PDB file of C-alpha atoms in Angstrom:
ATOM      1  CA  MET A   1      15.810  -9.528 -50.925  1.00 93.00           C
ATOM      2  CA  VAL A   2      14.859  -5.895 -49.842  1.00 95.00           C
ATOM      3  CA  GLY A   3      11.679  -4.310 -48.381  1.00 95.00           C
ATOM      4  CA  SER A   4       9.577  -5.190 -45.237  1.00 95.00           C
ATOM      5  CA  LEU A   5       8.512  -8.572 -44.062  1.00 96.00           C
ATOM      6  CA  PRO A   6       4.973  -8.833 -44.921  1.00 95.00           C
ATOM      7  CA  PRO A   7       2.368  -9.672 -42.145  1.00 94.00           C
ATOM      8  CA  GLN A   8       1.008 -12.530 -44.247  1.00 95.00           C
ATOM      9  CA  ILE A   9       4.056 -14.427 -43.036  1.00 94.00           C
ATOM     10  CA  GLY A  10       1.845 -15.441 -40.087  1.00 93.00           C
ATOM     11  CA  ASN A  11      -0.081 -17.649 -42.432  1.00 94.00           C
ATOM     12  CA  LEU A  12       2.703 -20.136 -43.037  1.00 94.00           C
ATOM     13  CA  LYS A  13       1.215 -22.416 -40.026  1.00 92.00           C
ATOM     14  CA  VAL A  14       3.175 -25.562 -41.020  1.00 93.00           C
ATOM     15  CA  VAL A  15       6.429 -24.094 -41.610  1.00 95.00           C
ATOM     16  CA  THR A  16       9.209 -25.598 -39.253  1.00 96.00           C
ATOM     17  CA  LYS A  17      12.345 -23.832 -40.589  1.00 97.00           C
ATOM     18  CA  MET A  18      12.678 -20.276 -42.078  1.00 96.00           C
ATOM     19  CA  ASP A  19      16.031 -18.817 -42.947  1.00 97.00           C
ATOM     20  CA  LEU A  20      15.833 -15.262 -44.393  1.00 96.00           C
ATOM     21  CA  SER A  21      19.340 -14.133 -43.163  1.00 96.00           C
ATOM     22  CA  MET A  22      21.934 -12.093 -45.215  1.00 96.00           C
ATOM     23  CA  ASN A  23      19.332 -10.097 -47.004  1.00 96.00           C
ATOM     24  CA  GLN A  24      18.400  -6.257 -46.922  1.00 96.00           C
ATOM     25  CA  PHE A  25      14.997  -6.636 -45.187  1.00 96.00           C
ATOM     26  CA  SER A  26      14.026  -3.456 -43.275  1.00 94.00           C
ATOM     27  CA  ASN A  27      11.453  -1.949 -40.862  1.00 94.00           C
ATOM     28  CA  GLY A  28      10.110  -4.056 -38.034  1.00 95.00           C
ATOM     29  CA  ILE A  29       9.437  -7.700 -37.418  1.00 96.00           C
ATOM     30  CA  PRO A  30       5.603  -8.189 -37.963  1.00 96.00           C
ATOM     31  CA  ARG A  31       3.691  -9.284 -34.945  1.00 95.00           C
ATOM     32  CA  GLU A  32       1.976 -11.711 -37.002  1.00 95.00           C
ATOM     33  CA  ILE A  33       4.956 -14.005 -36.992  1.00 95.00           C
ATOM     34  CA  GLY A  34       3.714 -14.955 -33.620  1.00 94.00           C
ATOM     35  CA  GLY A  35       1.170 -17.362 -35.278  1.00 94.00           C
ATOM     36  CA  LEU A  36       4.022 -19.734 -36.393  1.00 95.00           C
ATOM     37  CA  ARG A  37       3.594 -22.213 -33.598  1.00 94.00           C
ATOM     38  CA  SER A  38       5.118 -25.088 -35.383  1.00 94.00           C
ATOM     39  CA  LEU A  39       8.257 -23.045 -36.369  1.00 96.00           C
ATOM     40  CA  VAL A  40      11.348 -24.588 -34.936  1.00 97.00           C
ATOM     41  CA  TYR A  41      14.071 -22.651 -36.581  1.00 97.00           C
ATOM     42  CA  LEU A  42      14.192 -18.819 -37.612  1.00 97.00           C
ATOM     43  CA  SER A  43      17.085 -16.861 -38.678  1.00 97.00           C
ATOM     44  CA  LEU A  44      16.751 -13.220 -39.532  1.00 97.00           C
ATOM     45  CA  ARG A  45      20.542 -12.314 -38.904  1.00 97.00           C
ATOM     46  CA  HIS A  46      22.338  -9.788 -41.026  1.00 97.00           C
ATOM     47  CA  ASN A  47      19.670  -7.781 -42.376  1.00 97.00           C
ATOM     48  CA  LYS A  48      18.483  -4.062 -41.724  1.00 96.00           C
ATOM     49  CA  LEU A  49      15.535  -4.836 -39.553  1.00 97.00           C
ATOM     50  CA  GLN A  50      14.417  -1.997 -37.039  1.00 95.00           C
ATOM     51  CA  GLY A  51      11.718  -1.504 -34.115  1.00 95.00           C
ATOM     52  CA  SER A  52      11.390  -4.018 -31.437  1.00 96.00           C
ATOM     53  CA  ILE A  53      11.037  -7.561 -30.699  1.00 96.00           C
ATOM     54  CA  PRO A  54       7.231  -8.386 -30.795  1.00 95.00           C
ATOM     55  CA  ASP A  55       5.798  -9.796 -27.711  1.00 95.00           C
ATOM     56  CA  SER A  56       3.855 -12.178 -29.967  1.00 95.00           C
ATOM     57  CA  ALA A  57       7.153 -14.186 -30.499  1.00 95.00           C
ATOM     58  CA  SER A  58       6.471 -15.805 -27.027  1.00 95.00           C
ATOM     59  CA  ASN A  59       3.406 -17.820 -28.871  1.00 95.00           C
ATOM     60  CA  MET A  60       5.978 -19.539 -31.070  1.00 95.00           C
ATOM     61  CA  VAL A  61       6.089 -22.504 -28.477  1.00 94.00           C
ATOM     62  CA  GLY A  62       8.130 -24.872 -30.802  1.00 94.00           C
ATOM     63  CA  LEU A  63      10.743 -22.571 -31.272  1.00 96.00           C
ATOM     64  CA  GLU A  64      14.375 -23.990 -30.802  1.00 96.00           C
ATOM     65  CA  PHE A  65      16.370 -21.619 -32.627  1.00 97.00           C
ATOM     66  CA  LEU A  66      16.248 -17.827 -33.098  1.00 97.00           C
ATOM     67  CA  ASP A  67      18.744 -15.558 -34.672  1.00 97.00           C
ATOM     68  CA  LEU A  68      18.389 -11.829 -34.862  1.00 97.00           C
ATOM     69  CA  SER A  69      21.808 -10.836 -34.555  1.00 97.00           C
ATOM     70  CA  HIS A  70      23.351  -7.988 -36.900  1.00 97.00           C
ATOM     71  CA  ASN A  71      20.437  -5.672 -37.277  1.00 97.00           C
ATOM     72  CA  ASN A  72      19.198  -2.460 -35.935  1.00 96.00           C
ATOM     73  CA  ILE A  73      16.653  -3.770 -33.476  1.00 97.00           C
ATOM     74  CA  SER A  74      16.002  -1.646 -30.481  1.00 96.00           C
ATOM     75  CA  GLY A  75      13.868  -1.641 -27.449  1.00 95.00           C
ATOM     76  CA  THR A  76      13.847  -4.393 -24.624  1.00 96.00           C
ATOM     77  CA  ILE A  77      13.703  -8.246 -24.688  1.00 96.00           C
ATOM     78  CA  PRO A  78      10.310  -9.031 -24.018  1.00 96.00           C
ATOM     79  CA  LYS A  79      10.048 -11.013 -20.783  1.00 95.00           C
ATOM     80  CA  PRO A  80       7.040 -13.367 -21.900  1.00 95.00           C
ATOM     81  CA  LEU A  81       9.794 -15.083 -24.255  1.00 96.00           C
ATOM     82  CA  GLU A  82      10.509 -17.035 -20.902  1.00 95.00           C
ATOM     83  CA  LYS A  83       7.712 -19.089 -21.743  1.00 94.00           C
ATOM     84  CA  LEU A  84       9.471 -20.604 -24.758  1.00 95.00           C
ATOM     85  CA  GLN A  85      10.784 -23.621 -22.780  1.00 93.00           C
ATOM     86  CA  ASN A  86      12.217 -25.300 -26.041  1.00 94.00           C
ATOM     87  CA  LEU A  87      14.427 -22.337 -26.964  1.00 96.00           C
ATOM     88  CA  LYS A  88      18.072 -23.351 -26.892  1.00 95.00           C
ATOM     89  CA  TYR A  89      19.689 -20.665 -28.994  1.00 97.00           C
ATOM     90  CA  PHE A  90      18.664 -17.185 -28.867  1.00 97.00           C
ATOM     91  CA  ASN A  91      21.114 -14.589 -30.410  1.00 97.00           C
ATOM     92  CA  VAL A  92      20.310 -10.814 -30.415  1.00 97.00           C
ATOM     93  CA  SER A  93      24.087  -9.677 -30.452  1.00 97.00           C
ATOM     94  CA  ILE A  94      25.004  -6.567 -32.523  1.00 96.00           C
ATOM     95  CA  ASN A  95      21.628  -4.632 -32.265  1.00 97.00           C
ATOM     96  CA  LYS A  96      20.534  -1.590 -30.294  1.00 96.00           C
ATOM     97  CA  LEU A  97      18.582  -3.206 -27.594  1.00 96.00           C
ATOM     98  CA  TYR A  98      18.500  -2.055 -23.898  1.00 96.00           C
ATOM     99  CA  GLY A  99      16.957  -2.838 -20.725  1.00 95.00           C
ATOM    100  CA  GLU A 100      16.970  -6.130 -18.506  1.00 96.00           C
ATOM    101  CA  ILE A 101      17.815  -9.352 -20.001  1.00 96.00           C
ATOM    102  CA  PRO A 102      15.146 -11.972 -18.770  1.00 95.00           C
ATOM    103  CA  SER A 103      16.581 -14.530 -16.512  1.00 91.00           C
ATOM    104  CA  GLY A 104      13.902 -17.186 -16.247  1.00 93.00           C
ATOM    105  CA  GLY A 105      13.052 -20.124 -18.496  1.00 93.00           C
ATOM    106  CA  PRO A 106      15.435 -20.753 -21.404  1.00 94.00           C
ATOM    107  CA  PHE A 107      17.441 -17.690 -20.459  1.00 95.00           C
ATOM    108  CA  LYS A 108      19.143 -19.356 -17.440  1.00 92.00           C
ATOM    109  CA  ASN A 109      21.157 -21.478 -20.036  1.00 90.00           C
ATOM    110  CA  LEU A 110      22.012 -18.945 -22.761  1.00 94.00           C
ATOM    111  CA  SER A 111      25.499 -17.836 -23.238  1.00 92.00           C
ATOM    112  CA  SER A 112      26.675 -14.216 -22.758  1.00 94.00           C
ATOM    113  CA  LEU A 113      27.956 -13.888 -26.345  1.00 94.00           C
ATOM    114  CA  PHE A 114      24.235 -13.875 -27.474  1.00 96.00           C
ATOM    115  CA  PHE A 115      23.992 -10.212 -25.951  1.00 96.00           C
ATOM    116  CA  ILE A 116      27.241  -8.552 -26.698  1.00 96.00           C
ATOM    117  CA  ASP A 117      27.440  -5.209 -28.581  1.00 95.00           C
ATOM    118  CA  ASN A 118      24.097  -3.904 -27.768  1.00 95.00           C
ATOM    119  CA  GLU A 119      23.340  -0.234 -26.578  1.00 90.00           C
ATOM    120  CA  ALA A 120      22.559  -0.813 -22.811  1.00 93.00           C
ATOM    121  CA  LEU A 121      21.545  -4.303 -21.713  1.00 95.00           C
ATOM    122  CA  CYS A 122      21.652  -4.978 -18.190  1.00 95.00           C
ATOM    123  CA  GLY A 123      20.921  -8.036 -15.866  1.00 93.00           C
ATOM    124  CA  SER A 124      22.684 -10.949 -14.287  1.00 92.00           C
ATOM    125  CA  SER A 125      26.225 -10.865 -14.028  1.00 90.00           C
ATOM    126  CA  ARG A 126      26.523 -14.357 -16.016  1.00 90.00           C
ATOM    127  CA  PHE A 127      25.637 -12.171 -19.120  1.00 93.00           C
ATOM    128  CA  SER A 128      28.460 -10.002 -18.707  1.00 92.00           C
ATOM    129  CA  VAL A 129      26.468  -6.958 -18.507  1.00 93.00           C
ATOM    130  CA  PRO A 130      26.196  -4.348 -16.008  1.00 93.00           C
ATOM    131  CA  LEU A 131      23.469  -4.883 -13.105  1.00 93.00           C
ATOM    132  CA  CYS A 132      20.250  -2.992 -13.661  1.00 92.00           C
ATOM    133  CA  LEU A 133      20.298   0.041 -11.469  1.00 84.00           C
ATOM    134  CA  THR A 134      17.096   1.199 -12.324  1.00 62.00           C
ATOM    135  CA  SER A 135      15.527  -2.187 -10.998  1.00 50.00           C
ATOM    136  CA  SER A 136      17.243  -1.782  -7.694  1.00 49.00           C
ATOM    137  CA  LYS A 137      16.096   1.732  -7.566  1.00 52.00           C
ATOM    138  CA  HIS A 138      12.533   0.837  -8.240  1.00 57.00           C
ATOM    139  CA  LYS A 139      12.824  -1.651  -5.609  1.00 60.00           C
ATOM    140  CA  SER A 140      14.256   0.632  -3.180  1.00 62.00           C
ATOM    141  CA  ASN A 141      11.558   3.249  -4.057  1.00 66.00           C
ATOM    142  CA  ARG A 142       8.864   0.507  -3.570  1.00 69.00           C
ATOM    143  CA  LYS A 143      10.181  -0.133  -0.119  1.00 75.00           C
ATOM    144  CA  LYS A 144      10.196   3.618   0.631  1.00 78.00           C
ATOM    145  CA  LEU A 145       6.637   3.729  -0.578  1.00 79.00           C
ATOM    146  CA  LEU A 146       5.487   0.910   1.642  1.00 81.00           C
ATOM    147  CA  VAL A 147       7.126   2.560   4.644  1.00 82.00           C
ATOM    148  CA  ILE A 148       5.358   5.788   4.024  1.00 85.00           C
ATOM    149  CA  TYR A 149       2.091   4.185   3.295  1.00 79.00           C
ATOM    150  CA  LEU A 150       2.413   2.089   6.704  1.00 82.00           C
ATOM    151  CA  PHE A 151       3.105   5.356   8.714  1.00 77.00           C
ATOM    152  CA  LEU A 152       0.160   7.038   7.061  1.00 81.00           C
ATOM    153  CA  GLY A 153      -2.168   4.170   7.855  1.00 79.00           C
ATOM    154  CA  LEU A 154      -0.875   4.178  11.315  1.00 79.00           C
ATOM    155  CA  ALA A 155      -1.502   7.946  11.523  1.00 76.00           C
ATOM    156  CA  ILE A 156      -4.813   7.916  10.180  1.00 83.00           C
ATOM    157  CA  LEU A 157      -5.678   5.058  12.838  1.00 77.00           C
ATOM    158  CA  PHE A 158      -4.173   6.652  15.954  1.00 74.00           C
ATOM    159  CA  VAL A 159      -4.388  10.457  15.210  1.00 77.00           C
ATOM    160  CA  PRO A 160      -8.177  10.472  15.781  1.00 80.00           C
ATOM    161  CA  ILE A 161      -7.908   8.295  18.878  1.00 82.00           C
ATOM    162  CA  ILE A 162      -5.284  10.498  20.439  1.00 83.00           C
ATOM    163  CA  PHE A 163      -7.511  13.583  19.569  1.00 75.00           C
ATOM    164  CA  VAL A 164     -10.639  12.086  21.262  1.00 78.00           C
ATOM    165  CA  PHE A 165      -8.440  11.196  24.302  1.00 77.00           C
ATOM    166  CA  VAL A 166      -6.978  14.740  24.771  1.00 82.00           C
ATOM    167  CA  TRP A 167     -10.254  16.272  24.204  1.00 78.00           C
ATOM    168  CA  ILE A 168     -11.947  14.129  26.940  1.00 83.00           C
ATOM    169  CA  ARG A 169      -9.314  14.998  29.469  1.00 80.00           C
ATOM    170  CA  TYR A 170      -9.579  18.655  28.338  1.00 76.00           C
ATOM    171  CA  ARG A 171     -13.256  18.358  29.276  1.00 75.00           C
ATOM    172  CA  ARG A 172     -12.839  16.638  32.442  1.00 77.00           C
ATOM    173  CA  GLY A 173     -10.321  19.015  33.493  1.00 71.00           C
ATOM    174  CA  LYS A 174     -12.524  22.058  32.428  1.00 64.00           C
ATOM    175  CA  ARG A 175     -15.496  20.601  34.176  1.00 62.00           C
ATOM    176  CA  ALA A 176     -13.743  19.512  37.618  1.00 55.00           C
ATOM    177  CA  PRO A 177     -13.155  23.286  38.819  1.00 55.00           C
ATOM    178  CA  GLN A 178     -16.687  24.156  38.064  1.00 54.00           C
ATOM    179  CA  GLN A 179     -18.181  21.080  40.093  1.00 50.00           C
ATOM    180  CA  ALA A 180     -15.557  21.987  42.992  1.00 47.00           C
ATOM    181  CA  ASP A 181     -16.793  25.526  42.940  1.00 52.00           C
ATOM    182  CA  SER A 182     -20.438  24.491  42.955  1.00 51.00           C
ATOM    183  CA  LEU A 183     -19.697  22.083  45.977  1.00 47.00           C
ATOM    184  CA  ASP A 184     -17.953  24.759  47.972  1.00 52.00           C
ATOM    185  CA  THR A 185     -20.787  27.190  47.110  1.00 51.00           C
ATOM    186  CA  LYS A 186     -23.155  24.796  48.589  1.00 52.00           C
ATOM    187  CA  LYS A 187     -20.991  24.371  51.623  1.00 53.00           C
ATOM    188  CA  ARG A 188     -20.797  28.066  52.067  1.00 55.00           C
ATOM    189  CA  GLU A 189     -24.439  28.640  51.687  1.00 64.00           C
ATOM    190  CA  ARG A 190     -25.984  29.695  55.084  1.00 73.00           C
ATOM    191  CA  ILE A 191     -29.609  28.486  55.740  1.00 75.00           C
ATOM    192  CA  SER A 192     -31.597  30.224  58.848  1.00 76.00           C
ATOM    193  CA  TYR A 193     -33.208  28.063  61.711  1.00 73.00           C
ATOM    194  CA  TYR A 194     -36.526  29.339  60.394  1.00 72.00           C
ATOM    195  CA  GLU A 195     -35.966  28.003  56.778  1.00 76.00           C
ATOM    196  CA  LEU A 196     -34.881  24.867  58.259  1.00 72.00           C
ATOM    197  CA  LEU A 197     -38.229  24.507  60.166  1.00 74.00           C
ATOM    198  CA  GLN A 198     -40.210  25.363  57.024  1.00 75.00           C
ATOM    199  CA  ALA A 199     -38.320  22.645  55.001  1.00 68.00           C
ATOM    200  CA  THR A 200     -39.094  19.890  57.546  1.00 74.00           C
ATOM    201  CA  ASP A 201     -42.621  21.001  58.447  1.00 71.00           C
ATOM    202  CA  GLY A 202     -41.349  22.072  61.821  1.00 70.00           C
ATOM    203  CA  LEU A 203     -39.429  18.835  62.397  1.00 73.00           C
ATOM    204  CA  SER A 204     -42.482  16.849  61.930  1.00 73.00           C
ATOM    205  CA  GLU A 205     -42.595  13.185  62.706  1.00 74.00           C
ATOM    206  CA  SER A 206     -44.005  12.485  59.047  1.00 76.00           C
ATOM    207  CA  ASN A 207     -40.390  13.681  57.913  1.00 71.00           C
ATOM    208  CA  LEU A 208     -38.506  11.738  60.552  1.00 75.00           C
ATOM    209  CA  ILE A 209     -35.697   9.574  58.723  1.00 76.00           C
ATOM    210  CA  GLY A 210     -34.150   8.002  61.896  1.00 73.00           C
ATOM    211  CA  SER A 211     -33.222   8.623  65.407  1.00 74.00           C
ATOM    212  CA  GLY A 212     -30.511   7.766  67.874  1.00 68.00           C
ATOM    213  CA  SER A 213     -28.982   8.543  71.235  1.00 65.00           C
ATOM    214  CA  PHE A 214     -27.536  11.784  69.977  1.00 66.00           C
ATOM    215  CA  GLY A 215     -30.760  12.938  68.251  1.00 75.00           C
ATOM    216  CA  SER A 216     -33.110  12.650  65.208  1.00 79.00           C
ATOM    217  CA  VAL A 217     -32.507  13.156  61.407  1.00 78.00           C
ATOM    218  CA  TYR A 218     -35.307  14.672  59.289  1.00 74.00           C
ATOM    219  CA  LYS A 219     -35.714  15.101  55.621  1.00 76.00           C
ATOM    220  CA  GLY A 220     -36.614  18.413  54.047  1.00 77.00           C
ATOM    221  CA  ILE A 221     -36.912  20.280  50.833  1.00 80.00           C
ATOM    222  CA  LEU A 222     -35.727  24.029  50.585  1.00 77.00           C
ATOM    223  CA  LYS A 223     -37.870  26.653  48.493  1.00 75.00           C
ATOM    224  CA  SER A 224     -35.083  26.429  46.039  1.00 75.00           C
ATOM    225  CA  GLY A 225     -36.255  22.538  45.772  1.00 75.00           C
ATOM    226  CA  THR A 226     -32.865  21.401  47.213  1.00 79.00           C
ATOM    227  CA  ALA A 227     -33.510  18.049  49.374  1.00 78.00           C
ATOM    228  CA  ILE A 228     -31.733  18.310  52.801  1.00 79.00           C
ATOM    229  CA  ALA A 229     -31.289  16.243  55.837  1.00 76.00           C
ATOM    230  CA  VAL A 230     -31.683  17.928  59.155  1.00 75.00           C
ATOM    231  CA  LYS A 231     -30.175  16.495  62.395  1.00 73.00           C
ATOM    232  CA  SER A 232     -31.687  17.406  65.556  1.00 74.00           C
ATOM    233  CA  VAL A 233     -29.204  17.137  68.545  1.00 66.00           C
ATOM    234  CA  GLN A 234     -30.427  16.684  72.085  1.00 62.00           C
ATOM    235  CA  TYR A 235     -28.559  18.538  74.846  1.00 53.00           C
ATOM    236  CA  ALA A 236     -28.895  18.256  78.412  1.00 50.00           C
ATOM    237  CA  ALA A 237     -30.601  21.847  78.682  1.00 48.00           C
ATOM    238  CA  GLY A 238     -32.780  21.362  75.275  1.00 51.00           C
ATOM    239  CA  CYS A 239     -32.089  20.649  71.729  1.00 53.00           C
ATOM    240  CA  GLY A 240     -30.257  22.222  68.885  1.00 56.00           C
ATOM    241  CA  ILE A 241     -30.099  21.884  65.042  1.00 58.00           C
TER     242      ILE A 241
END
């Protein structure tokens, strides 16, 4: 038989065994084949089938035997086929498949002979194929990206905090000399005796804050509005401020 497998093949819902091997079928395997949930045995070996293995094949839950060997099938082996728990025979040798061979489900017990003579299959060493370098590279790249994202996250978190801390220190450092200069200016400011008398209303009793054995202390306000305290010291010959 020649030509393509028709999509109507998916209508054979009650078929349990289908052997179309040793023919001249070409083109791809129709995705409708996934509708054959009751199918137990399927052989398409020794044809001229092309294209990839349809993901819908993972819906053939009753499948125990699948032979796709000696064709021109390309692409990767669909990982969803790991769901076919009843699958005991899966032969895709002598095709043009590449990529990683699934390792879960029924693939745990399959022989390495089922995968020989393909374009570039890789995976577990028990399949007698090279390790998947691209897979390890992807894992390495993922780790690198995680580290980069972690550092970026920390930088986004701490850089603003450090900036605020430095800015506060800078502002304090800039303000401190000004305050010191202001205090020094106040210390160096000279106030005349007459200004002191005016500020305290002539050392009025109403401005008296307190008194002791060495003199009295009066409150006062200068013309500039600065509040002051004036101590009047008692000497033997008189008093002084």
